[in-house]
Amino acid sequence: MKAVIQRVSKASVTINNNTTANIQQGVLVLLGIEDSDTIQDIEWLSRKINNLRIFNDEKGVMNHSLIDTNGDAIIVSQFTLHASTKKGNRPSYIKAAKPDVAIPMYEAFVKQFETDLGKPVQTGEFGADMKVDLLNDGPVTIIIDTKNKE
C-alpha cells in the first residue's frame, strides 16, 4: 500500500462538475493498493498518517499531528501510485490491485482512518474521473510505502 500525504490549507474533489469532497486544514491522502496488501497494512498506515507530526506548533515547528489539530482529511484512491516505469514510456500498472480487491481494501482503509481520527473523512469516488484541487501548505508532501515499514 502506498500513500502520498499532502498537508493542505484546503482541498476538494470534483466529479462531473459536482464537488463531492471539500475540506480546509488537514491532509489529502492519495492511496494506492496492491494485491499483496493486508488488514495489517491498513491499520499500520492509518495510524501512521493520523499520528504524523506534520502540523506546526505555536513556535512554527512541525510538532502536531492531524489528531492534535482536529484536522480534516480527504482520501482518494489512486492506482497510478503503483506505476512501473522501468521499460519504455508507457507506465505499467500490473502491481495495482484490480477493483474486486482494491474497492473493499479502500473502503476498509477509510473506515479505519475514521476510527483512528475520531471523526468522518471525505473521499473521492473509486474509479471515477476526478478533479482534485488543493493548496499544499508548506509545501509538505510525505510518501509512505507499507512495504518499507520495517
C-alpha positions as CSV (number, residue, x, y, z in Angstrom):
1,M,0.0,0.0,0.0
2,K,1.4,3.4,-1.0
3,A,0.2,6.8,0.2
4,V,1.1,10.3,-0.8
5,I,0.1,12.6,2.1
6,Q,-0.1,16.3,1.4
7,R,-0.7,18.8,4.2
8,V,-3.3,21.2,2.8
9,S,-4.9,24.6,3.7
10,K,-7.8,23.4,1.5
11,A,-8.6,20.6,-0.9
12,S,-11.6,19.4,-2.9
13,V,-12.7,16.7,-5.3
14,T,-14.9,17.3,-8.2
15,I,-16.6,14.6,-10.3
16,N,-18.7,15.6,-13.4
17,N,-18.6,19.3,-12.3
18,N,-20.0,18.4,-8.9
19,T,-17.9,19.0,-5.8
20,T,-18.1,15.8,-3.8
21,A,-15.5,16.5,-1.1
22,N,-14.2,19.8,0.4
23,I,-12.0,20.4,3.4
24,Q,-10.0,23.2,4.9
25,Q,-6.8,22.5,7.1
26,G,-5.9,18.9,7.0
27,V,-4.5,16.2,4.7
28,L,-5.2,14.9,1.2
29,V,-4.2,11.3,1.1
30,L,-3.7,9.6,-2.3
31,L,-3.9,5.8,-1.7
32,G,-2.6,3.1,-4.0
33,I,-3.5,-0.5,-3.2
34,E,-1.8,-3.7,-4.5
35,D,-2.9,-7.3,-4.3
36,S,-0.5,-8.2,-1.5
37,D,-1.8,-5.6,0.9
38,T,-3.4,-6.8,4.1
39,I,-5.5,-5.5,7.0
40,Q,-2.2,-5.1,8.9
41,D,-1.1,-2.6,6.2
42,I,-4.4,-0.7,6.5
43,E,-4.1,-0.5,10.3
44,W,-0.4,0.5,10.3
45,L,-0.8,3.1,7.6
46,S,-3.9,4.7,9.1
47,R,-2.2,5.1,12.5
48,K,1.0,6.4,10.9
49,I,-0.8,9.1,8.9
50,N,-3.0,10.2,11.7
51,N,-0.1,10.5,14.1
52,L,2.5,12.1,11.7
53,R,3.7,15.3,13.3
54,I,3.4,17.5,10.2
55,F,1.5,20.4,11.5
56,N,3.1,23.5,13.1
57,D,3.0,24.2,16.8
58,E,3.0,27.8,18.2
59,K,6.7,28.1,17.5
60,G,6.4,27.1,13.9
61,V,7.9,23.6,14.4
62,M,6.1,20.6,12.9
63,N,5.1,19.0,16.2
64,H,1.4,18.3,15.9
65,S,-0.5,15.5,14.2
66,L,-3.8,15.5,12.3
67,I,-5.4,14.2,15.5
68,D,-3.8,17.0,17.6
69,T,-5.1,19.7,15.3
70,N,-8.5,18.2,14.7
71,G,-7.8,18.5,11.0
72,D,-9.8,17.1,8.2
73,A,-9.0,14.5,5.5
74,I,-9.8,13.6,2.0
75,I,-8.8,10.0,0.9
76,V,-8.6,9.4,-2.8
77,S,-7.9,6.0,-4.4
78,Q,-5.1,6.3,-7.0
79,F,-3.9,3.1,-8.7
80,T,-1.3,5.1,-10.6
81,L,0.9,5.2,-7.5
82,H,1.9,1.6,-8.4
83,A,3.1,2.6,-11.9
84,S,6.2,0.8,-13.1
85,T,8.2,2.9,-15.5
86,K,11.3,0.7,-15.9
87,K,10.6,-0.3,-19.5
88,G,9.5,2.1,-22.3
89,N,7.5,5.2,-21.8
90,R,4.1,3.8,-21.1
91,P,3.7,3.0,-17.4
92,S,2.6,-0.5,-16.4
93,Y,0.1,-0.8,-13.5
94,I,0.4,-4.6,-13.1
95,K,1.1,-4.3,-9.3
96,A,-2.1,-2.2,-8.7
97,A,-4.9,-4.3,-7.3
98,K,-7.9,-4.9,-9.5
99,P,-11.3,-3.4,-8.3
100,D,-12.5,-6.6,-6.8
101,V,-9.6,-6.4,-4.3
102,A,-9.0,-2.7,-4.2
103,I,-12.5,-1.5,-3.5
104,P,-13.0,-3.4,-0.3
105,M,-9.5,-2.5,0.9
106,Y,-10.1,1.1,0.1
107,E,-13.3,1.1,2.0
108,A,-11.7,-0.7,4.9
109,F,-8.9,1.9,5.0
110,V,-11.4,4.8,5.0
111,K,-13.3,3.2,8.0
112,Q,-10.0,2.5,9.9
113,F,-8.9,6.1,9.2
114,E,-12.2,7.5,10.6
115,T,-11.8,5.3,13.7
116,D,-8.2,6.4,14.3
117,L,-9.0,10.1,13.6
118,G,-12.2,10.0,15.6
119,K,-14.4,11.7,13.0
120,P,-15.7,11.2,9.4
121,V,-13.4,11.8,6.5
122,Q,-14.3,12.7,2.9
123,T,-13.4,10.7,-0.1
124,G,-13.2,10.6,-3.8
125,E,-15.1,8.0,-5.8
126,F,-13.3,4.8,-6.7
127,G,-12.8,4.6,-10.4
128,A,-14.2,8.0,-11.2
129,D,-12.6,10.6,-13.3
130,M,-11.9,13.1,-10.5
131,K,-10.5,16.6,-10.5
132,V,-8.5,17.1,-7.3
133,D,-7.8,20.7,-6.3
134,L,-5.5,21.5,-3.4
135,L,-3.5,24.2,-1.8
136,N,-0.4,22.4,-0.4
137,D,0.6,24.0,2.8
138,G,4.3,24.3,3.3
139,P,4.6,22.6,0.9
140,V,4.6,19.4,2.9
141,T,4.3,16.1,1.0
142,I,5.2,12.7,2.5
143,I,5.3,9.4,0.7
144,I,4.8,6.2,2.6
145,D,5.0,2.6,1.3
146,T,3.9,-0.1,3.8
147,K,6.4,-2.5,2.2
148,N,9.1,-0.3,3.8
149,K,7.6,-0.2,7.3
150,E,10.3,-2.3,9.0
